[in-house]
Coordinates of C-alpha atoms in Angstrom, one line a residue:
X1038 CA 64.9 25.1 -0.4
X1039 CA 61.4 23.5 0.4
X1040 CA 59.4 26.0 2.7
X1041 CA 55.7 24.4 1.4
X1042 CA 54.0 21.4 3.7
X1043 CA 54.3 17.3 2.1
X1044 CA 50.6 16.2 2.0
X1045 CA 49.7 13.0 2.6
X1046 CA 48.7 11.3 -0.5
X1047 CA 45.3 11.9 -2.3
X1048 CA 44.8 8.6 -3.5
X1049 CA 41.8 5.8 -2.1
X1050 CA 43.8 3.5 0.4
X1051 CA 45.0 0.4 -1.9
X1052 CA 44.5 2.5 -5.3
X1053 CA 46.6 0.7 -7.8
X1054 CA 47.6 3.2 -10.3
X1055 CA 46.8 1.7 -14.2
X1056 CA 49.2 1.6 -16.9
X1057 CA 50.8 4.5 -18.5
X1058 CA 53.4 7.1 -18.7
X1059 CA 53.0 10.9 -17.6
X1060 CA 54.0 13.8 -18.8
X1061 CA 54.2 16.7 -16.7
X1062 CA 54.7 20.2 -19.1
X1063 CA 55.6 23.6 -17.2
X1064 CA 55.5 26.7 -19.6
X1065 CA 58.2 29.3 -17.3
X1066 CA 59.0 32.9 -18.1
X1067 CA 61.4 34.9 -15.6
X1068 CA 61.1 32.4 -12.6
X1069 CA 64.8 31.4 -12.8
X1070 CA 64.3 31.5 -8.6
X1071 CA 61.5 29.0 -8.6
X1072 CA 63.3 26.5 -11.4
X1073 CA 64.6 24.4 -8.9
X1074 CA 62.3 24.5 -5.8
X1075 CA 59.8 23.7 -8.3
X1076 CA 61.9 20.5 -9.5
X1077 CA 62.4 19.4 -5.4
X1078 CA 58.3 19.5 -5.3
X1079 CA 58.0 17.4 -8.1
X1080 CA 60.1 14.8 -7.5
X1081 CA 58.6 14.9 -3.4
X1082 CA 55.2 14.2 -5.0
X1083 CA 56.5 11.8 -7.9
X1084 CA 58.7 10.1 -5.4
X1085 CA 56.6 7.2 -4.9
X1086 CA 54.9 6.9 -8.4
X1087 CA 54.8 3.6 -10.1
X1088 CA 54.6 4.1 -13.3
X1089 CA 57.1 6.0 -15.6
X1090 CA 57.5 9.7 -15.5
X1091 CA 59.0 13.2 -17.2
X1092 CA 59.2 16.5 -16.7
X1093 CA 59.2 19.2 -19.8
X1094 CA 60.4 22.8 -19.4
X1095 CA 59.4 25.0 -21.3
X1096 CA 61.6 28.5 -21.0
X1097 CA 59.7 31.2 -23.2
X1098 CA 62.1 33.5 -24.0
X1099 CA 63.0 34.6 -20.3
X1100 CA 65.6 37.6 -19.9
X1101 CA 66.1 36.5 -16.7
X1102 CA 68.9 33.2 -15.8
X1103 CA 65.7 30.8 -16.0
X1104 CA 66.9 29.1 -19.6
X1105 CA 70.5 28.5 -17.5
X1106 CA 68.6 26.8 -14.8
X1107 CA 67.3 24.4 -16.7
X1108 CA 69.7 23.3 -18.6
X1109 CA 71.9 23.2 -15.0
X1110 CA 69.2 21.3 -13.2
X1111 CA 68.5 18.9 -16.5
X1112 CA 72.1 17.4 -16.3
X1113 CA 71.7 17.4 -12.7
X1114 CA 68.8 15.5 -12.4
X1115 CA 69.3 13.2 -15.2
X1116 CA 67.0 12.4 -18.8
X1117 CA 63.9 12.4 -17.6
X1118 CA 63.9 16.4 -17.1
X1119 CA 64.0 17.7 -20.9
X1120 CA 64.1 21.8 -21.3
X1121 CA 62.7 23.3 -24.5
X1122 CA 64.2 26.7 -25.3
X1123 CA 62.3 29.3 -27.1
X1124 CA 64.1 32.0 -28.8
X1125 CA 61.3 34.7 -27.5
X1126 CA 58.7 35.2 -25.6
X1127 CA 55.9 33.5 -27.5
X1128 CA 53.3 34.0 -24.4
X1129 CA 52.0 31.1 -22.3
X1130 CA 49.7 29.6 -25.2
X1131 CA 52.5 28.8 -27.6
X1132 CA 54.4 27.8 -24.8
X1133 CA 52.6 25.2 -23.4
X1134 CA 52.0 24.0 -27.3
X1135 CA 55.6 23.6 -27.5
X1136 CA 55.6 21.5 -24.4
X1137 CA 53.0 19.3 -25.2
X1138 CA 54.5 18.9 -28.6
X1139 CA 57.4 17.7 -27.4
X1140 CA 55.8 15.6 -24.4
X1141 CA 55.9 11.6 -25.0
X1142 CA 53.4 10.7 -22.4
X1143 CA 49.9 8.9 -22.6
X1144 CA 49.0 10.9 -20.3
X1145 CA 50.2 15.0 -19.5
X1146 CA 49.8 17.5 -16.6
X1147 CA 50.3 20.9 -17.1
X1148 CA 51.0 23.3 -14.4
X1149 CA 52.8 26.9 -14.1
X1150 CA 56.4 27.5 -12.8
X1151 CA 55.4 29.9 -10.3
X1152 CA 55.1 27.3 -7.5
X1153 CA 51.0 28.4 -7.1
X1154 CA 50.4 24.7 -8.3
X1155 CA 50.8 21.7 -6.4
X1156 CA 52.4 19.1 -7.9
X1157 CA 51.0 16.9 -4.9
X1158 CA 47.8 16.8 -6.7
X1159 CA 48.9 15.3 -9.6
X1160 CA 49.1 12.0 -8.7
X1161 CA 45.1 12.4 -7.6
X1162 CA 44.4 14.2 -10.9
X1163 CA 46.1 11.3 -12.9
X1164 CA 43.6 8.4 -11.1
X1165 CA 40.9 10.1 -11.6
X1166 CA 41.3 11.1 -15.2
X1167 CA 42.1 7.2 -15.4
X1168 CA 40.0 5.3 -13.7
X1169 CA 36.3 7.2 -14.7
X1170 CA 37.6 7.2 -18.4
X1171 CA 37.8 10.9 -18.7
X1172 CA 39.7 13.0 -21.2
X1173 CA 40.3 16.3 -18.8
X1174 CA 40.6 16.5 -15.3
X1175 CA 40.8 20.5 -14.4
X1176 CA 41.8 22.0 -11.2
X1177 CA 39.5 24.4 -8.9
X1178 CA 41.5 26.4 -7.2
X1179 CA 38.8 27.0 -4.9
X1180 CA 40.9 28.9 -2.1
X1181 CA 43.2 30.7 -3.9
X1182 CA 45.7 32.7 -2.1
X1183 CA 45.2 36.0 -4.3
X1184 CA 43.7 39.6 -3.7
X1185 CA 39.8 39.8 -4.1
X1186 CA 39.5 42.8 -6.2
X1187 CA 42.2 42.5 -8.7
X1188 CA 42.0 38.6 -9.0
X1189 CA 39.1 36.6 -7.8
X1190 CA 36.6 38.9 -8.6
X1191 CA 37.8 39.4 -11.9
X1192 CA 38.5 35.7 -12.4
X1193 CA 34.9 35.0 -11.2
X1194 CA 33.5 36.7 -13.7
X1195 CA 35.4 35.9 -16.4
X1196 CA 34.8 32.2 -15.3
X1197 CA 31.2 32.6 -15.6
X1198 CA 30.9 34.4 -18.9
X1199 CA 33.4 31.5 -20.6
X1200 CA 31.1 29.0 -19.2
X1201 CA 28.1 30.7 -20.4
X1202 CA 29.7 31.2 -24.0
X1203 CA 31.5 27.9 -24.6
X1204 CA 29.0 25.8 -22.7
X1205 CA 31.5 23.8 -21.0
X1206 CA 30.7 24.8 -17.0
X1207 CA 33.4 24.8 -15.0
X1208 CA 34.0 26.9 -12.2
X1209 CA 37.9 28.0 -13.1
X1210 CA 39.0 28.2 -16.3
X1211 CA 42.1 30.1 -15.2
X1212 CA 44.0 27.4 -13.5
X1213 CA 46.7 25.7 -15.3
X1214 CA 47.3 22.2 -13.3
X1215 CA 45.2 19.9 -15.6
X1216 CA 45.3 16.3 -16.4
X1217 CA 45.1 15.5 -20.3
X1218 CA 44.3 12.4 -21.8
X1219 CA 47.3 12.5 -24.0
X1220 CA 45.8 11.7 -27.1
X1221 CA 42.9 14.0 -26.8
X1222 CA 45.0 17.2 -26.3
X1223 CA 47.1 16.4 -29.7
X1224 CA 43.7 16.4 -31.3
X1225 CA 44.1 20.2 -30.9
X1226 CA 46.4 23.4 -31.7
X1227 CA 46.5 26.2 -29.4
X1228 CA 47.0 29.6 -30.6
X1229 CA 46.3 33.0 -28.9
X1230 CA 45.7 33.4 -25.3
X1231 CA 43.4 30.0 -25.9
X1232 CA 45.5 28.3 -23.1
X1233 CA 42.5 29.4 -20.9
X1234 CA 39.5 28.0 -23.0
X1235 CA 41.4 24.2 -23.5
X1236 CA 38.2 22.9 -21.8
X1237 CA 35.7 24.3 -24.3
X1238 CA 38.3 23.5 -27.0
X1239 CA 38.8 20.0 -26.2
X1240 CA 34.9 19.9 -26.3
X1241 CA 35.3 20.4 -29.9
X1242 CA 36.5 17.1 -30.2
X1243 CA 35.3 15.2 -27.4
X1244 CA 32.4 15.8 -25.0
X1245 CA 32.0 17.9 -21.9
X1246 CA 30.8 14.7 -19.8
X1247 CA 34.4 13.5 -20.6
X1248 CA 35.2 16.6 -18.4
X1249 CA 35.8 17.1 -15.3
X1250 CA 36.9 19.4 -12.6
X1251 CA 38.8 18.8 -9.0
X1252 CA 39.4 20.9 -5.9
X1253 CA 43.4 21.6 -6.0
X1254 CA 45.7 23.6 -3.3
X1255 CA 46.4 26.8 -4.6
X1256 CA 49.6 28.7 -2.9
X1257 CA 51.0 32.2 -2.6
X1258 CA 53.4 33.4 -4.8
X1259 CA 56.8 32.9 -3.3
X1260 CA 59.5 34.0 -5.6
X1261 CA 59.1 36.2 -8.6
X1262 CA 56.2 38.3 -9.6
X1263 CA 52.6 37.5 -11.6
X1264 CA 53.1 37.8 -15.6
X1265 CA 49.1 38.9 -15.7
X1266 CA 47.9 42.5 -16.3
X1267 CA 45.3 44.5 -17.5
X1268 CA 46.5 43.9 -21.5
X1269 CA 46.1 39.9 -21.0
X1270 CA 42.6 40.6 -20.2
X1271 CA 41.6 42.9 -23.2
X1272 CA 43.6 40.0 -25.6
X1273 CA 41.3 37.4 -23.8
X1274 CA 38.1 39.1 -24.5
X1275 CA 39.2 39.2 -27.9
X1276 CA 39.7 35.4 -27.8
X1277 CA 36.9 34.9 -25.9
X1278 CA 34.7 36.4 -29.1
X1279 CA 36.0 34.4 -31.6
X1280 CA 35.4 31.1 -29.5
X1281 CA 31.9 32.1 -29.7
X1282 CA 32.1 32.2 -33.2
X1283 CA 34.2 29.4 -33.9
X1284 CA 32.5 27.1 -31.6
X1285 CA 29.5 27.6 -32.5
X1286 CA 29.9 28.4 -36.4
X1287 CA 32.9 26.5 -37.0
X1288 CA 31.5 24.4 -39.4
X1289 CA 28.6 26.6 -41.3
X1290 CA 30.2 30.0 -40.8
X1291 CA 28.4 31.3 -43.6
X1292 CA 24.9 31.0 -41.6
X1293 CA 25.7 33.8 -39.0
X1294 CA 28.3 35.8 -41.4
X1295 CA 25.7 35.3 -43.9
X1296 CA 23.3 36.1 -42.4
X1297 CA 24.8 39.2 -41.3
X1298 CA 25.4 40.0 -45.1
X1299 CA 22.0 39.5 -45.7
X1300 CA 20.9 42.2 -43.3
X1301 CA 23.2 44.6 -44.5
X1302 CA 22.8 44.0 -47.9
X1303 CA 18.7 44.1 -47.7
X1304 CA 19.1 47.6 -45.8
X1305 CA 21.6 49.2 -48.2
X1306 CA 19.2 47.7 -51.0
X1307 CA 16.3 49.1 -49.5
X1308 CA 17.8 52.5 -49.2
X1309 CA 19.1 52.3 -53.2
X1310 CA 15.5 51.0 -54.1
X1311 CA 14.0 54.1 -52.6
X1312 CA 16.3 56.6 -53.8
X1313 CA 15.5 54.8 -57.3
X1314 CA 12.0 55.6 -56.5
X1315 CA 12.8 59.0 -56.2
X1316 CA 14.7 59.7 -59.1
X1317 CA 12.6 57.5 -61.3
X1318 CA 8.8 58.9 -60.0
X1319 CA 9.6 62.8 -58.8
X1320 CA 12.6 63.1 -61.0
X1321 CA 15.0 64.4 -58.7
X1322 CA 18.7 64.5 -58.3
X1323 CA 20.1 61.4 -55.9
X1324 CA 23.8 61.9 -57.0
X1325 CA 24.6 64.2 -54.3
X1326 CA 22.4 62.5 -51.5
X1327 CA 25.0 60.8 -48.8
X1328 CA 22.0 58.3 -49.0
X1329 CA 23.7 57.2 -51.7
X1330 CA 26.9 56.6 -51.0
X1331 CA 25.5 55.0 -47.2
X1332 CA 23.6 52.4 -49.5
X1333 CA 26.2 51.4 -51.7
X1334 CA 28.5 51.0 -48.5
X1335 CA 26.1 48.7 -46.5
X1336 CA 25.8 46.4 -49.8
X1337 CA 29.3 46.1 -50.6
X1338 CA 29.9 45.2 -46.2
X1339 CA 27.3 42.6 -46.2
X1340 CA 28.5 40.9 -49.0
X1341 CA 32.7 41.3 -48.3
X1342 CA 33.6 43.2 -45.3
X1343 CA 32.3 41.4 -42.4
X1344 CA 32.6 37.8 -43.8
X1345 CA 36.2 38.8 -44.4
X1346 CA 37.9 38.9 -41.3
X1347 CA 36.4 35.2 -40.4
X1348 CA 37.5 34.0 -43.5
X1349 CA 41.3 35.1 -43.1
X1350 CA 41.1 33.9 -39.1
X1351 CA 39.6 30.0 -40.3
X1352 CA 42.3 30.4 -43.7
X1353 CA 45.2 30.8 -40.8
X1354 CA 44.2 27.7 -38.7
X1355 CA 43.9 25.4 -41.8
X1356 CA 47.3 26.3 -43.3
X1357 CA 49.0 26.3 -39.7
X1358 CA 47.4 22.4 -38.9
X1359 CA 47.9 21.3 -42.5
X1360 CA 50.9 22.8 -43.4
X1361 CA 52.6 21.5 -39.6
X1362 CA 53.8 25.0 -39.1
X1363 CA 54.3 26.0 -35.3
X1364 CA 53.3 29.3 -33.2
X1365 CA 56.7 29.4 -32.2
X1366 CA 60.5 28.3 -32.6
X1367 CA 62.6 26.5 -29.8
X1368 CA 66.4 26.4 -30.0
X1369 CA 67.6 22.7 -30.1
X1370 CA 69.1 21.1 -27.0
X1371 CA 71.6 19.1 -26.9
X1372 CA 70.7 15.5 -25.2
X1373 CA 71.9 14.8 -21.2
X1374 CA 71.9 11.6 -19.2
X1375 CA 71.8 8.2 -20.1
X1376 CA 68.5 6.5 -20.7
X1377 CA 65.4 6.3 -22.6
X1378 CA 64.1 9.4 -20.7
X1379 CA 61.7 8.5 -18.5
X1380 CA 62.1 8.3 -14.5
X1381 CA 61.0 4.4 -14.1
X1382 CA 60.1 3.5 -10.5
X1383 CA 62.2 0.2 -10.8
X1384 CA 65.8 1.3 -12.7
X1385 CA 65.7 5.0 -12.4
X1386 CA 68.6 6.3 -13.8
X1387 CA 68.2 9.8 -11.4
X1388 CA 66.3 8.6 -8.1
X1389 CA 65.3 10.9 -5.4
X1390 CA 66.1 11.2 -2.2
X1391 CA 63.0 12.5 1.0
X1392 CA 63.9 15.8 0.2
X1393 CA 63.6 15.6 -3.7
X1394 CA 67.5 15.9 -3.7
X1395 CA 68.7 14.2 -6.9
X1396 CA 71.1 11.1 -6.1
X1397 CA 72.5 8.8 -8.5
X1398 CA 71.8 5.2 -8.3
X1399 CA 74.1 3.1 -8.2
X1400 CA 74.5 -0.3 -10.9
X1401 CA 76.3 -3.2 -9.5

């Protein structure tokens, strides 16, 4: 089932791990083949965690069997493996906002279901984000197993532009294993394709000191093919421009909007003044003059048209955080296993065995 190398682990020699409980959240979407091998990694690097752990699928919408693996491989494992079942595909934003939303831990991990992440470096992530008080710990995937032209070049500069427009430099945006303070990343709502800035977005709320990045093991594609394409990239850029806006203007949008109006409205006020002139002075006709019309249009945009769009984009966000409403809808599941639902190092209700088999413990 396992084909990938154990790793020894990352952690100093006599780290004690501090207090909490983890959270790890996997968005999936047509990887029904990697469910399971995916579940046998995690519980091979969890398998000597001491503190409390769970694991939240998050199916968006797959047309493939990968909802029926989970709920298979839930019962089998036991409580601490929830599944959250979308009824479409909502894309990999929403879904990861429905997995943190329904993650309980202080502390979450997010990672893809195509097996490129290593859950090995979880643990690692996790005492680090701990220990130097830090609210993100984001992984570098800085050998990745992926074409050059189509990929990493692309990713590179994409990475350098978002870093340059967000002022949060890190050196890959694109990788989904992260480490979230827990209640940091409930600060925020993700919409879009914004699963890629959460850096700069957490920024909002915390600082970019509190962030950090760490050198993760990035694997080839085993089962399954990649969900990106040329249209992700065009819906990015588009996300990528309102950041700009909103990060820096989130709070006095009317200075650049305004200002914008201003301009428009001084050049299409210019134009009427001097047609004005002309009527008024050599006495001739202005009614037929496109002029005209090209005056009274730049007025009418500075003052409504491109103030608009920002407008209706901030009046969305406010009514989706205030109002609670969600970016997507999951089907309820009914509840497995016995237990609070968390794997606990001392009375796990699922253990696992060196392989990341699941065996039952037994209560005497």
């Amino acid at each position: 089932m396992n084909v990938l190398p154990i790793p020894a682990s990352g952690l100093p020699e006599g780290a004690v791990m501090p207090e909490h409980k983890l959270s790890i959240v996997i968005p999936m979407y047509n990887e029904a083949d990697n469910v399971e091998p995916l579940l046998v990694r995690i519980h091979q690097a969890m398998e000597n965690y001491s503190q409390p752990w769970e694991v939240v699928l998050v199916d968006d919408g797959s047309t493939d069997a990968t909802p029926a693996e989970i709920r298979r491989l839930a019962a089998q494992y036991g409580p601490h493996v929830h599944g959250v079942e979308l009824v479409r595909n909502y894309k990999q934003t929403a879904a990861m906002q429905a997995g943190l939303d329904a993650a309980r831990g202080d502390v979450i991990a997010t990672l893809d279901g195509d097996l490129q992440n290593d859950p090995f470096d979880i643990p690692r992530m996790v005492y680090r984000l701990l220990t130097e008080d830090l609210d993100l710990v984001a992984g570098w995937r800085k050998d990745r197993k992926e074409g050059f032209w189509l990929r990493r070049l692309p990713s590179r500069i994409a990475n350098r532009l978002i870093a340059r427009v967000t002022g949060v430099k890190l050196k890959d945006y694109g990788c989904s294993l992260k480490v979230f303070r827990g209640s940091v990343i409930r600060s925020v709502r993700l919409y879009g394709e914004m699963h890629r800035f959460i850096p700069a977005w957490l920024a909002t709320v915390t600082t970019p000191r509190r962030i950090a990045e760490e050198v993760v093991t990035h694997h080839a594609r085993i089962h399954g093919q990649s969900k990106y394409g040329i249209s992700r990239t065009f819906r990015v850029v588009l996300d990528l421009v309102f950041m700009f806006f909103f990060l820096r203007y989130r709070t006095r949008p009317g200075h650049f909007f305004g200002g914008i109006g201003i301009v428009l409205g001084v050049l299409g006020s210019l134009i009427l003044a001097y047609l004005f002139a002309i009527k008024v002075f050599l006495g001739q006709d202005i009614g037929t003059r496109p002029m005209l019309i090209t005056g009274f249009f730049l007025v009418i945009a500075g003052l409504q048209a491109v103030t608009s769009g920002v407008l209706a984009e901030m009046l969305s966000r406010v009514y989706l955080e205030a109002n609670g409403a969600l970016a997507y809808v999951a089907r309820p599941q009914p509840p497995h296993g016995e237990g609070d639902g968390w794997h606990w190092p001392s009375r796990a209700t699922t253990a696992t065995t060196a392989r990341g088999k699941p065996s039952r413990s037994r209560s005497k």
